[in-house]
Tab-separated table of C-alpha atoms and ligand atoms in Angstrom:
chain	number	residue	atom	x	y	z
A	1261	UNK	CA	2.224	-10.286	9.851
A	1262	UNK	CA	2.755	-13.105	12.218
A	1263	UNK	CA	1.702	-11.879	15.609
A	1264	UNK	CA	-1.663	-9.952	14.087
A	1265	UNK	CA	-2.719	-13.705	12.770
A	1266	UNK	CA	-2.263	-14.986	15.787
A	1267	UNK	CA	-4.056	-12.437	17.653
A	1268	UNK	CA	-6.688	-13.065	15.592
A	1269	UNK	CA	-6.951	-15.969	15.857
A	1270	UNK	CA	-6.913	-16.152	19.481
A	1271	UNK	CA	-9.930	-13.720	19.829
A	1272	UNK	CA	-11.528	-15.857	17.523
A	1273	UNK	CA	-11.560	-18.748	19.292
A	1274	UNK	CA	-11.661	-18.207	22.591
A	1275	UNK	CA	-15.337	-17.430	22.582
A	1276	UNK	CA	-16.075	-20.645	20.832
A	1277	UNK	CA	-13.506	-22.856	21.937
A	1278	UNK	CA	-14.961	-22.052	25.710
A	1279	UNK	CA	-18.654	-22.110	25.237
A	1280	UNK	CA	-18.615	-25.674	23.730
A	1281	UNK	CA	-16.060	-27.035	26.476
A	1282	UNK	CA	-18.607	-25.856	29.674
A	1283	UNK	CA	-21.751	-27.221	28.766
A	1284	UNK	CA	-19.833	-30.688	26.904
A	1285	UNK	CA	-18.164	-30.880	30.476
A	1286	UNK	CA	-21.451	-30.904	32.729
A	1287	UNK	CA	-23.552	-32.829	30.419
A	1288	UNK	CA	-20.548	-35.502	31.508
A	1289	UNK	CA	-21.287	-35.283	35.002
A	1290	UNK	CA	-25.114	-35.024	35.264
A	1291	UNK	CA	-24.929	-38.353	33.530
A	1292	UNK	CA	-22.749	-40.051	35.635
A	1293	UNK	CA	-24.366	-38.431	37.955
A	1294	UNK	CA	-28.293	-39.725	37.215
A	1295	UNK	CA	-26.670	-43.562	36.675
A	1296	UNK	CA	-24.730	-44.088	39.592
A	1297	UNK	CA	-26.226	-48.130	39.847
A	1298	UNK	CA	-25.238	-48.742	36.370
A	1299	UNK	CA	-21.682	-47.556	36.595
A	1300	UNK	CA	-20.742	-49.134	39.015
A	1301	UNK	CA	-16.961	-49.190	38.894
A	1302	UNK	CA	-14.309	-46.551	38.463
A	1303	UNK	CA	-12.805	-48.077	35.486
A	1304	UNK	CA	-15.518	-47.542	33.644
A	1305	UNK	CA	-16.213	-44.194	34.598
A	1306	UNK	CA	-12.807	-43.218	33.808
A	1307	UNK	CA	-13.565	-44.433	29.990
A	1308	UNK	CA	-16.106	-42.464	29.813
A	1309	UNK	CA	-14.692	-39.520	31.044
A	1310	UNK	CA	-11.443	-39.822	28.741
A	1311	UNK	CA	-14.078	-40.575	25.914
A	1312	UNK	CA	-16.563	-37.733	26.579
A	1313	UNK	CA	-13.000	-35.242	26.822
A	1314	UNK	CA	-11.515	-36.388	23.543
A	1315	UNK	CA	-14.695	-36.182	21.829
A	1316	UNK	CA	-14.800	-32.601	23.270
A	1317	UNK	CA	-11.401	-31.946	22.183
A	1318	UNK	CA	-12.307	-33.354	18.621
A	1319	UNK	CA	-15.512	-31.181	18.413
A	1320	UNK	CA	-13.269	-28.298	19.321
A	1321	UNK	CA	-10.757	-28.854	17.117
A	1322	UNK	CA	-12.614	-29.367	13.917
A	1323	UNK	CA	-14.710	-25.732	15.120
A	1324	UNK	CA	-11.074	-23.866	14.657
A	1325	UNK	CA	-9.731	-25.255	11.967
A	1326	UNK	CA	-12.757	-25.285	10.037
A	1327	UNK	CA	-13.665	-21.395	10.137
A	1328	UNK	CA	-9.965	-20.173	9.716
A	1329	UNK	CA	-8.498	-22.572	6.594
A	1330	UNK	CA	-7.945	-19.305	4.698
A	1331	UNK	CA	-5.771	-18.146	7.389
A	1332	UNK	CA	-3.706	-20.991	8.149
A	1333	UNK	CA	-2.594	-22.238	4.998
A	1334	UNK	CA	-0.711	-19.068	3.392
A	1335	UNK	CA	1.792	-18.707	6.412
A	1336	UNK	CA	2.311	-22.630	6.937
A	1337	UNK	CA	3.441	-22.993	3.377
A	1338	UNK	CA	6.832	-21.220	1.477
A	1339	UNK	CA	6.513	-19.050	-1.227
A	1340	UNK	CA	6.196	-21.730	-4.093
A	1341	UNK	CA	4.667	-24.379	-2.212
A	1342	UNK	CA	1.395	-21.426	-1.173
A	1343	UNK	CA	1.647	-20.251	-5.116
A	1344	UNK	CA	0.423	-23.737	-6.225
A	1345	UNK	CA	-1.999	-24.411	-3.681
A	1346	UNK	CA	-4.065	-21.378	-4.185
A	1347	UNK	CA	-3.448	-20.945	-7.817
A	1348	UNK	CA	-5.646	-24.149	-8.234
A	1349	UNK	CA	-7.918	-23.465	-5.321
A	1350	UNK	CA	-8.505	-20.627	-7.044
A	1351	UNK	CA	-9.231	-21.964	-11.155
A	1352	UNK	CA	-11.693	-23.920	-10.282
A	1353	UNK	CA	-14.170	-21.126	-7.910
A	1354	UNK	CA	-12.667	-17.744	-7.988
A	1355	UNK	CA	-16.004	-16.538	-6.858
A	1356	UNK	CA	-16.690	-19.220	-4.426
A	1357	UNK	CA	-13.028	-18.901	-2.730
A	1358	UNK	CA	-12.840	-15.200	-2.062
A	1359	UNK	CA	-16.512	-15.497	-0.338
A	1360	UNK	CA	-14.584	-17.500	2.090
A	1361	UNK	CA	-11.798	-15.188	2.235
A	1362	UNK	CA	-14.645	-12.531	3.534
A	1363	UNK	CA	-16.643	-14.678	5.384
A	1364	UNK	CA	-14.606	-15.454	8.786
A	1365	UNK	CA	-13.472	-11.891	8.957
A	1366	UNK	CA	-17.070	-11.031	9.399
A	1367	UNK	CA	-18.641	-13.836	11.510
A	1368	UNK	CA	-15.206	-12.902	13.704
A	1369	UNK	CA	-15.717	-9.595	14.098
A	1370	UNK	CA	-19.453	-10.246	15.085
A	1371	UNK	CA	-19.374	-12.751	17.563
A	1372	UNK	CA	-16.112	-11.309	19.581
A	1373	UNK	CA	-17.790	-9.311	21.939
A	1374	UNK	CA	-15.036	-7.107	22.566
A	1375	UNK	CA	-14.360	-6.318	19.011
A	1376	UNK	CA	-15.103	-2.762	17.485
A	1377	UNK	CA	-18.240	-3.181	16.580
A	1378	UNK	CA	-17.077	-2.447	12.699
A	1379	UNK	CA	-20.117	-0.873	10.151
A	1380	UNK	CA	-19.251	-1.159	6.837
A	1381	UNK	CA	-19.743	2.334	5.856
A	1382	UNK	CA	-18.096	3.636	2.776
A	1383	UNK	CA	-16.680	-0.491	2.504
A	1384	UNK	CA	-19.521	-1.840	1.942
A	1385	UNK	CA	-19.751	-1.157	-1.741
A	1386	UNK	CA	-16.194	-2.175	-2.232
A	1387	UNK	CA	-16.424	-5.966	-0.016
A	1388	UNK	CA	-19.364	-6.794	-2.094
A	1389	UNK	CA	-17.423	-6.588	-5.184
A	1390	UNK	CA	-17.439	-9.350	-7.270
A	1391	UNK	CA	-14.521	-10.102	-8.123
A	1392	UNK	CA	-15.179	-12.934	-10.816
A	1393	UNK	CA	-15.390	-9.582	-12.896
A	1394	UNK	CA	-11.846	-9.161	-13.767
A	1395	UNK	CA	-10.633	-5.631	-15.365
A	1396	UNK	CA	-7.844	-4.839	-18.150
A	1397	UNK	CA	-5.310	-3.769	-15.331
A	1398	UNK	CA	-2.195	-4.966	-14.980
A	1399	UNK	CA	0.818	-4.235	-12.299
A	1400	UNK	CA	3.593	-2.823	-13.558
A	1401	UNK	CA	7.139	-2.698	-12.041
A	1402	UNK	CA	10.736	-1.485	-14.034
A	1403	UNK	CA	13.655	-3.033	-12.674
A	1404	UNK	CA	17.143	-4.510	-12.712
A	1405	UNK	CA	18.016	-8.102	-12.799
A	1406	UNK	CA	19.716	-7.143	-9.282
A	1407	UNK	CA	16.316	-5.377	-7.827
A	1408	UNK	CA	15.153	-9.206	-7.794
A	1409	UNK	CA	14.922	-9.934	-3.691
A	1410	UNK	CA	13.389	-6.632	-2.898
A	1411	UNK	CA	11.195	-6.792	-5.707
A	1412	UNK	CA	10.244	-10.368	-4.322
A	1413	UNK	CA	9.521	-8.643	-0.937
A	1414	UNK	CA	7.050	-6.220	-2.905
A	1415	UNK	CA	5.400	-9.175	-4.557
A	1416	UNK	CA	4.560	-11.310	-1.969
A	1417	UNK	CA	2.905	-8.296	0.280
A	1418	UNK	CA	0.889	-7.503	-2.889
A	1419	UNK	CA	-0.035	-11.062	-3.452
A	1420	UNK	CA	-0.419	-11.396	0.472
A	1421	UNK	CA	-3.098	-8.696	0.912
A	1422	UNK	CA	-4.604	-7.984	-2.178
A	1423	UNK	CA	-3.720	-9.899	-5.102
A	1424	UNK	CA	-4.011	-13.840	-4.181
A	1425	UNK	CA	-8.267	-13.117	-4.422
A	1426	UNK	CA	-7.936	-11.010	-7.776
A	1427	UNK	CA	-4.945	-12.799	-10.206
A	1428	UNK	CA	-4.366	-9.751	-11.636
A	1429	UNK	CA	-1.167	-10.053	-14.189
A	1430	UNK	CA	2.441	-8.540	-13.468
A	1431	UNK	CA	4.465	-6.474	-16.282
A	1432	UNK	CA	8.169	-5.988	-15.685
A	1433	UNK	CA	10.617	-3.862	-17.888
A	1434	UNK	CA	14.191	-3.830	-17.464
A	1435	UNK	CA	16.261	-1.718	-19.805
A	1436	UNK	CA	18.265	-4.776	-19.788
A	1437	UNK	CA	17.344	-8.792	-20.441
A	1438	UNK	CA	15.748	-10.415	-17.650
A	1439	UNK	CA	17.258	-13.027	-16.120
A	1440	UNK	CA	16.526	-16.383	-15.501
A	1441	UNK	CA	16.374	-15.832	-11.768
A	1442	UNK	CA	14.704	-12.736	-11.993
A	1443	UNK	CA	12.131	-14.365	-14.349
A	1444	UNK	CA	11.556	-17.976	-12.517
A	1445	UNK	CA	11.386	-16.281	-8.861
A	1446	UNK	CA	8.782	-13.285	-9.801
A	1447	UNK	CA	6.641	-15.662	-11.715
A	1448	UNK	CA	6.447	-18.593	-9.214
A	1449	UNK	CA	5.497	-15.251	-7.203
A	1450	UNK	CA	2.896	-13.662	-9.206
A	1451	UNK	CA	-0.313	-15.485	-9.205
A	1452	UNK	CA	-1.113	-13.815	-12.308
A	1453	UNK	CA	0.471	-13.862	-15.400
A	1454	UNK	CA	4.045	-12.544	-15.773
A	1455	UNK	CA	5.104	-10.745	-18.541
A	1456	UNK	CA	9.111	-9.650	-18.813
A	1457	UNK	CA	9.835	-6.750	-21.580
A	1458	UNK	CA	12.791	-5.308	-22.481
A	1459	UNK	CA	13.139	-1.723	-23.067
A	1460	UNK	CA	14.593	0.161	-26.434
A	1461	UNK	CA	16.785	2.122	-26.689
A	1462	UNK	CA	15.062	5.643	-27.634
A	1463	UNK	CA	13.014	4.954	-24.487
A	1464	UNK	CA	16.333	5.004	-22.350
A	1465	UNK	CA	19.101	6.848	-23.464
A	1466	UNK	CA	19.710	10.530	-24.577
A	1467	UNK	CA	17.509	12.272	-27.230
A	1468	UNK	CA	19.602	14.039	-30.075
A	1469	UNK	CA	18.503	17.116	-28.719
A	1470	UNK	CA	20.369	17.032	-25.492
A	1471	UNK	CA	23.413	18.719	-25.102
A	1472	UNK	CA	25.702	16.018	-23.850
A	1473	UNK	CA	28.782	18.797	-22.824
A	1474	UNK	CA	26.062	20.638	-20.774
A	1475	UNK	CA	24.497	17.226	-18.915
A	1476	UNK	CA	27.312	16.027	-18.000
A	1477	UNK	CA	28.909	19.381	-16.003
A	1478	UNK	CA	25.340	19.578	-14.766
A	1479	UNK	CA	25.934	16.000	-13.075
A	1480	UNK	CA	29.811	16.806	-12.016
A	1481	UNK	CA	27.992	19.992	-10.119
A	1482	UNK	CA	25.582	17.950	-8.677
A	1483	UNK	CA	27.796	14.875	-7.321
A	1484	UNK	CA	29.596	18.488	-5.510
A	1485	UNK	CA	26.660	19.404	-4.082
A	1486	UNK	CA	25.737	16.139	-3.031
A	1487	UNK	CA	22.209	15.934	-4.735
A	1488	UNK	CA	20.839	12.367	-4.204
A	1489	UNK	CA	21.695	10.394	-8.130
A	1490	UNK	CA	22.522	14.231	-9.090
A	1491	UNK	CA	25.244	12.316	-10.637
A	1492	UNK	CA	23.291	9.509	-12.159
A	1493	UNK	CA	22.620	9.105	-15.667
A	1494	UNK	CA	20.676	5.940	-15.536
A	1495	UNK	CA	18.355	7.388	-12.758
A	1496	UNK	CA	17.826	10.384	-15.390
A	1497	UNK	CA	16.717	7.836	-17.821
A	1498	UNK	CA	14.389	5.960	-15.174
A	1499	UNK	CA	12.639	8.991	-14.411
A	1500	UNK	CA	11.922	10.109	-18.201
A	1501	UNK	CA	11.043	6.579	-18.775
A	1502	UNK	CA	8.634	6.675	-16.088
A	1503	UNK	CA	7.558	10.085	-17.067
A	1504	UNK	CA	6.922	9.413	-20.728
A	1505	UNK	CA	7.176	6.126	-22.145
A	1506	UNK	CA	6.050	2.715	-19.866
A	1507	UNK	CA	2.637	3.215	-20.232
A	1508	UNK	CA	3.517	2.954	-24.024
A	1509	UNK	CA	5.235	-0.575	-23.881
A	1510	UNK	CA	4.154	-2.966	-26.129
A	1511	UNK	CA	3.048	-5.151	-23.241
A	1512	UNK	CA	1.252	-1.550	-21.222
A	1513	UNK	CA	-0.783	-1.417	-24.459
A	1514	UNK	CA	-2.634	-4.722	-23.568
A	1515	UNK	CA	-3.785	-2.634	-20.277
A	1516	UNK	CA	-6.469	0.098	-19.239
A	1517	UNK	CA	-5.137	0.079	-16.085
A	1518	UNK	CA	-2.090	-0.288	-13.770
A	1519	UNK	CA	-0.590	-0.303	-10.484
A	1520	UNK	CA	3.009	0.431	-9.918
A	1521	UNK	CA	5.022	-1.868	-7.925
A	1522	UNK	CA	8.285	-0.864	-6.541
A	1523	UNK	CA	11.027	-2.837	-5.198
A	1524	UNK	CA	11.538	-3.144	-1.239
A	1525	UNK	CA	8.097	-1.282	-0.894
A	1526	UNK	CA	5.536	-2.771	1.881
A	1527	UNK	CA	1.611	-2.726	2.172
A	1528	UNK	CA	0.541	-2.554	5.796
A	1529	UNK	CA	-3.238	-4.285	5.488
A	1530	UNK	CA	-5.784	-6.183	3.623
A	1531	UNK	CA	-7.274	-4.910	0.778
A	1532	UNK	CA	-10.200	-6.666	0.210
A	1533	UNK	CA	-11.991	-4.537	-2.860
A	1534	UNK	CA	-10.360	-4.214	-6.380
A	1535	UNK	CA	-9.155	-1.013	-6.469
A	1536	UNK	CA	-9.088	-0.775	-10.135
A	1537	UNK	CA	-13.045	-1.110	-10.137
A	1538	UNK	CA	-13.255	1.561	-7.517
A	1539	UNK	CA	-11.414	3.717	-10.055
A	1540	UNK	CA	-13.634	3.108	-12.632
A	1541	UNK	CA	-16.938	2.833	-11.118
A	1542	UNK	CA	-15.497	6.519	-9.228
A	1543	UNK	CA	-14.218	8.039	-12.507
A	1544	UNK	CA	-11.069	8.324	-11.281
A	1545	UNK	CA	-8.185	8.304	-13.388
A	1546	UNK	CA	-4.621	8.749	-11.282
A	1547	UNK	CA	-4.165	8.138	-7.418
A	1548	UNK	CA	-1.651	8.289	-4.505
A	1549	UNK	CA	-1.543	7.308	-0.932
A	1550	UNK	CA	1.558	9.373	0.212
A	1551	UNK	CA	1.725	13.340	-0.950
A	1552	UNK	CA	4.615	15.793	-0.158
A	1553	UNK	CA	6.844	18.547	-1.220
A	1554	UNK	CA	10.109	18.010	-3.935
A	1555	UNK	CA	13.603	18.995	-3.754
A	1556	UNK	CA	13.975	22.334	-5.573
A	1557	UNK	CA	17.475	21.553	-6.664
A	1558	UNK	CA	16.166	18.902	-8.737
A	1559	UNK	CA	13.458	21.085	-10.717
A	1560	UNK	CA	14.379	24.937	-10.318
A	1561	UNK	CA	12.340	25.787	-14.274
A	1562	UNK	CA	10.015	22.479	-13.799
A	1563	UNK	CA	7.903	25.315	-13.390
A	1564	UNK	CA	8.956	27.172	-16.499
A	1565	UNK	CA	8.199	24.250	-18.956
A	1566	UNK	CA	4.759	23.721	-17.227
A	1567	UNK	CA	3.999	27.310	-18.300
A	1568	UNK	CA	5.026	26.976	-21.760
A	1569	UNK	CA	2.473	24.482	-22.003
A	1570	UNK	CA	-0.357	25.789	-20.536
A	1571	UNK	CA	0.577	28.731	-22.866
A	1572	UNK	CA	1.113	26.275	-25.732
A	1573	UNK	CA	-1.813	23.696	-25.154
A	1574	UNK	CA	-4.840	25.858	-23.117
A	1575	UNK	CA	-7.283	23.169	-24.701
A	1576	UNK	CA	-5.413	20.505	-22.634
A	1577	UNK	CA	-6.147	21.906	-19.001
A	1578	UNK	CA	-8.876	20.644	-16.919
A	1579	UNK	CA	-11.919	23.187	-16.338
A	1580	UNK	CA	-12.213	22.054	-12.644
A	1581	UNK	CA	-8.194	21.139	-12.183
A	1582	UNK	CA	-6.074	21.257	-9.012
A	1583	UNK	CA	-3.895	24.197	-9.695
A	1584	UNK	CA	-4.291	25.316	-6.366
A	1585	UNK	CA	-2.804	21.633	-5.530
A	1586	UNK	CA	0.390	22.805	-7.286
A	1587	UNK	CA	0.461	26.574	-7.216
A	1588	UNK	CA	0.141	29.107	-3.912
A	1589	UNK	CA	0.197	32.082	-6.523
A	1590	UNK	CA	-2.436	30.999	-9.160
A	1591	UNK	CA	0.445	29.354	-10.997
A	1592	UNK	CA	3.121	31.799	-11.264
A	1593	UNK	CA	5.235	29.338	-9.541
A	1594	UNK	CA	5.414	25.755	-8.578
A	1595	UNK	CA	5.098	24.977	-4.685
A	1596	UNK	CA	6.672	21.549	-4.883
A	1597	UNK	CA	4.091	19.706	-3.531
A	1598	UNK	CA	3.285	16.580	-5.760
A	1599	UNK	CA	1.780	12.628	-5.548
A	1600	UNK	CA	4.797	10.631	-4.901
A	1601	UNK	CA	4.793	8.221	-7.764
A	1602	UNK	CA	6.119	4.865	-6.051
A	1603	UNK	CA	3.389	3.856	-5.654
A	1604	UNK	CA	-0.003	4.554	-8.357
A	1605	UNK	CA	-3.003	3.193	-9.923
A	1606	UNK	CA	-4.132	5.005	-12.689
A	1607	UNK	CA	-5.611	4.713	-16.337
A	1608	UNK	CA	-2.992	4.190	-18.692
A	1609	UNK	CA	-5.673	5.198	-21.627
A	1610	UNK	CA	-5.439	9.001	-19.798
A	1611	UNK	CA	-1.327	8.197	-20.146
A	1612	UNK	CA	-1.957	7.573	-23.826
A	1613	UNK	CA	-3.577	10.564	-24.435
A	1614	UNK	CA	-3.240	13.465	-26.611
A	1615	UNK	CA	-3.199	15.745	-23.745
A	1616	UNK	CA	-0.130	13.615	-21.669
A	1617	UNK	CA	1.719	13.400	-24.924
A	1618	UNK	CA	1.807	16.835	-25.399
A	1619	UNK	CA	2.412	17.759	-21.565
A	1620	UNK	CA	5.174	15.165	-21.662
A	1621	UNK	CA	6.572	15.851	-25.031
A	1622	UNK	CA	6.890	19.882	-24.107
A	1623	UNK	CA	8.679	18.902	-20.916
A	1624	UNK	CA	11.162	16.825	-22.733
A	1625	UNK	CA	12.094	19.239	-24.966
A	1626	UNK	CA	13.140	21.264	-22.714
A	1627	UNK	CA	15.604	18.576	-21.311
A	1628	UNK	CA	15.031	19.500	-17.844
A	1629	UNK	CA	15.494	15.190	-17.611
A	1630	UNK	CA	18.826	15.983	-18.170
A	1631	UNK	CA	19.473	19.335	-17.386
A	1632	UNK	CA	18.033	19.365	-14.040
A	1633	UNK	CA	17.165	16.364	-12.683
A	1634	UNK	CA	13.597	15.961	-12.948
A	1635	UNK	CA	11.603	13.361	-10.983
A	1636	UNK	CA	8.547	11.357	-12.754
A	1637	UNK	CA	6.484	12.441	-9.158
A	1638	UNK	CA	6.385	15.575	-10.193
A	1639	UNK	CA	5.773	15.144	-13.812
A	1640	UNK	CA	2.951	13.027	-13.003
A	1641	UNK	CA	1.037	14.909	-10.252
A	1642	UNK	CA	1.080	18.189	-12.791
A	1643	UNK	CA	0.107	16.268	-15.538
A	1644	UNK	CA	-2.476	14.870	-13.520
A	1645	UNK	CA	-2.978	18.539	-11.474
A	1646	UNK	CA	-3.571	20.473	-14.779
A	1647	UNK	CA	-5.304	17.580	-17.381
A	1648	UNK	CA	-7.986	15.860	-15.084
A	1649	UNK	CA	-10.670	17.842	-13.023
A	1650	UNK	CA	-9.651	17.089	-9.452
A	1651	UNK	CA	-12.311	14.937	-8.889
A	1652	UNK	CA	-10.494	11.962	-11.434
A	1653	UNK	CA	-7.844	12.400	-8.282
A	1654	UNK	CA	-7.846	9.986	-5.933
A	1655	UNK	CA	-6.712	9.459	-1.925
A	1656	UNK	CA	-6.261	5.626	-0.951
A	1657	UNK	CA	-6.548	6.044	2.863
A	1658	UNK	CA	-6.927	2.386	3.179
A	1659	UNK	CA	-4.292	0.901	1.438
A	1660	UNK	CA	-1.634	0.741	4.046
A	1661	UNK	CA	1.947	1.605	2.143
A	1662	UNK	CA	5.800	2.222	2.403
A	1663	UNK	CA	8.422	3.351	0.760
A	1664	UNK	CA	11.944	4.621	2.334
A	1665	UNK	CA	11.422	7.000	4.258
A	1666	UNK	CA	7.674	7.433	4.454
A	1667	UNK	CA	4.887	5.427	5.553
A	1668	UNK	CA	1.153	5.779	4.445
A	1669	UNK	CA	-0.940	4.315	7.678
A	1670	UNK	CA	-4.604	4.946	7.962
A	1671	UNK	CA	-5.815	7.444	9.563
A	1672	UNK	CA	-8.800	5.761	11.769
A	1673	UNK	CA	-8.651	3.086	14.395
A	1674	UNK	CA	-12.095	0.922	12.783
A	1675	UNK	CA	-9.959	1.119	9.267
A	1676	UNK	CA	-6.933	-0.252	10.411
A	1677	UNK	CA	-8.616	-3.401	12.863
A	1678	UNK	CA	-10.967	-3.692	9.770
A	1679	UNK	CA	-7.856	-4.274	7.782
A	1680	UNK	CA	-5.796	-6.118	10.050
A	1681	UNK	CA	-3.212	-3.374	9.302
A	1682	UNK	CA	-0.146	-4.230	11.200
A	1683	UNK	CA	1.682	-0.737	10.613
A	1684	UNK	CA	2.172	2.088	13.417
A	1685	UNK	CA	-0.445	4.779	13.007
A	1686	UNK	CA	2.368	7.414	14.776
A	1687	UNK	CA	4.360	6.957	12.064
A	1688	UNK	CA	1.703	7.995	9.284
A	1689	UNK	CA	2.642	10.755	7.048
A	1690	UNK	CA	-0.126	12.046	5.984
A	1691	UNK	CA	-1.111	14.639	8.334
A	1692	UNK	CA	2.848	16.027	9.313
A	1693	UNK	CA	4.102	19.389	7.800
A	1694	UNK	CA	5.801	18.039	5.113
A	1695	UNK	CA	3.055	16.215	3.674
A	1696	UNK	CA	0.773	17.789	0.948
A	1697	UNK	CA	-2.149	15.661	1.379
A	1698	UNK	CA	-3.840	18.398	3.717
A	1699	UNK	CA	-3.560	20.748	1.096
A	1700	UNK	CA	-5.438	17.987	-0.817
A	1701	UNK	CA	-8.174	17.635	0.951
A	1702	UNK	CA	-9.032	21.457	1.946
A	1703	UNK	CA	-8.598	21.666	-2.058
A	1704	UNK	CA	-11.451	19.098	-2.653
A	1705	UNK	CA	-13.066	20.408	0.343
A	1706	UNK	CA	-13.089	16.629	2.062
A	1707	UNK	CA	-13.774	15.726	5.496
A	1708	UNK	CA	-10.463	14.815	6.892
A	1709	UNK	CA	-10.957	11.272	8.889
A	1710	UNK	CA	-11.931	10.895	12.653
A	1711	UNK	CA	-8.577	11.130	14.381
A	1712	UNK	CA	-6.094	12.971	12.233
A	1713	UNK	CA	-5.133	15.969	14.510
A	1714	UNK	CA	-3.441	13.284	16.821
A	1715	UNK	CA	-1.078	12.067	14.292
A	1716	UNK	CA	-0.062	15.329	13.465
B	625	LIG	N1	16.190	-1.526	-15.420
B	625	LIG	C1	15.777	-0.281	-14.634
B	625	LIG	N2	15.259	0.014	-13.267
B	625	LIG	C2	15.497	1.370	-12.607
B	625	LIG	C3	17.164	1.682	-12.967
B	625	LIG	N3	17.129	2.634	-12.027
B	625	LIG	C4	15.983	2.317	-11.249
B	625	LIG	N4	15.005	1.543	-11.653
B	625	LIG	C5	13.900	1.296	-11.169
B	625	LIG	O1	13.438	2.292	-10.995
B	625	LIG	C6	12.294	2.355	-9.809
B	625	LIG	C7	12.993	3.558	-9.213
B	625	LIG	O2	14.209	3.409	-8.642
B	625	LIG	P1	14.524	3.841	-6.722
B	625	LIG	O3	15.965	3.445	-7.224
B	625	LIG	O4	13.743	2.876	-6.736
B	625	LIG	O5	14.383	5.373	-6.989
B	625	LIG	P2	13.387	5.954	-6.247
B	625	LIG	O6	12.779	4.992	-5.618
B	625	LIG	O7	13.823	7.491	-6.348
B	625	LIG	O8	15.155	5.861	-4.885
B	625	LIG	P3	15.250	4.806	-3.930
B	625	LIG	O9	15.145	5.487	-2.487
B	625	LIG	O10	16.240	3.993	-3.917
B	625	LIG	O11	13.936	3.885	-3.971
B	625	LIG	C8	12.550	1.073	-9.103
B	625	LIG	O12	11.431	0.241	-9.872
B	625	LIG	C9	14.343	0.382	-10.242
B	625	LIG	O13	14.076	-0.811	-9.646
B	625	LIG	C10	17.649	1.129	-13.449
B	625	LIG	O14	18.721	1.776	-14.217
B	625	LIG	N5	17.341	0.028	-14.905
B	626	LIG	C1	-7.675	-4.210	-22.403
B	626	LIG	O1	-7.297	-2.655	-22.856
B	626	LIG	C2	-6.347	-2.682	-24.173
B	626	LIG	C3	-6.015	-1.531	-24.466
B	626	LIG	O2	-7.176	-0.484	-24.321
B	626	LIG	C4	-7.128	-3.064	-25.411
B	626	LIG	O3	-6.005	-3.308	-26.826
B	626	LIG	C5	-7.386	-4.956	-25.113
B	626	LIG	O4	-8.256	-4.891	-26.350
B	626	LIG	C6	-8.171	-4.663	-23.679
B	626	LIG	N1	-8.741	-6.464	-23.711
B	626	LIG	C7	-9.426	-6.662	-23.018
B	626	LIG	C8	-9.471	-8.162	-22.352
B	626	LIG	O5	-10.706	-6.114	-22.535
B	627	LIG	MG1	12.306	3.173	-4.632
């Protein structure tokens, strides 16, 4: 972030600071030349030079600082101090402050001769969204106390790139009580309200119908085959919880929309519009930034359960669904494509719908969270793919994201420059062969962003 901010500042300053300097300097000279008789001594002349030079420097200083207040402040301060200041400022005039944030960006680009001359195209509606109209939405993070420094990194990026202008709440969930350090640090970083929930036993344990011996043997076998997290019980509870329970935690019932954030993720670009509002305004229910193929060893019979559900509940299947994103043989088998669920912005109301609950419960009864190692990513994705119309699933090209080991860096230089992205576009995963995003584009008859071929 630091080098880019510096670039932005020097780009912005150079035309403004050099243009006032030259005329000022010339004026000093010509004034002096026209009055040689009055200003006789060299000393007086020197004094005037110094005075004018000082005046010039002050003018330049005022111009440069007054046009860039929103950038210099957050960079200098530590997390706590930064928060204190910005919180206060925003509480007073939330819409004004956000106006300040947007204004310098547009003027900087407009006056900069070598700027890429950005048009606000599709972003026009987005940048103009009114931040004072707050959505009924929250960030949500499942974490352990030991994840504190990793989640702190994630929060700081989400705040710097987006939430410092919007102040959405943040819900933290844990199967154990959060400790004081976790609460102190996270609440100092989040600009909205923070809430901490402890997950009840039924949502983080083996259901009664699971055969414990069978489950244990699976774990032993997966450990031998070196399947990642294959021997872990807690990872399975986590996947089942994220698949079927996070959205019905008491704290989550207070919201309609969620944005999931995991420890150690990165956001590389500014998000200068409200994605929650975008989702509502465009009738979206689920969204993603990265898609890929699932590791087949973890879900060998998942699709059998899905087929069972489709037979049992045909009434829940959306008419214009995304079955073709999930299957290459009209539903006979699963092609393993899924949206990566460590990033999600979605509708809690949809997850709480009878359709999704029936879907989850059918899967849960078959026990694959424990007899295999079903992930919440394929579960959410198949749910979204079958229960939602395909127009209700959104791909956020402009939200740049990293979770080990994949990066989504927006395709299109114009977008990257405008949003002050610091990701390397050659790391973008979207158009690589192991990504399913091309498939999503083809199914939805979307035009791929200009320049995608160069990122294959
Ligand atoms: N409270 C709690 N949270 C957990 C537990 N295991 C995982 N999580 C959280 O669940 C989410 C997913 O877990 P991760 O360990 O990131 O799993 P992953 O993303 O598949 O794998 P990584 O590559 O390790 O990130 C993260 O937000 C974790 O903090 C657990 O046992 N207890
Ligand atoms: C937000 O949504 C929840 C869930 O639908 C609802 O109970 C709550 O009243 C809503 N809050 C506001 C402020 O609208
Ligand atoms: Mg993770």
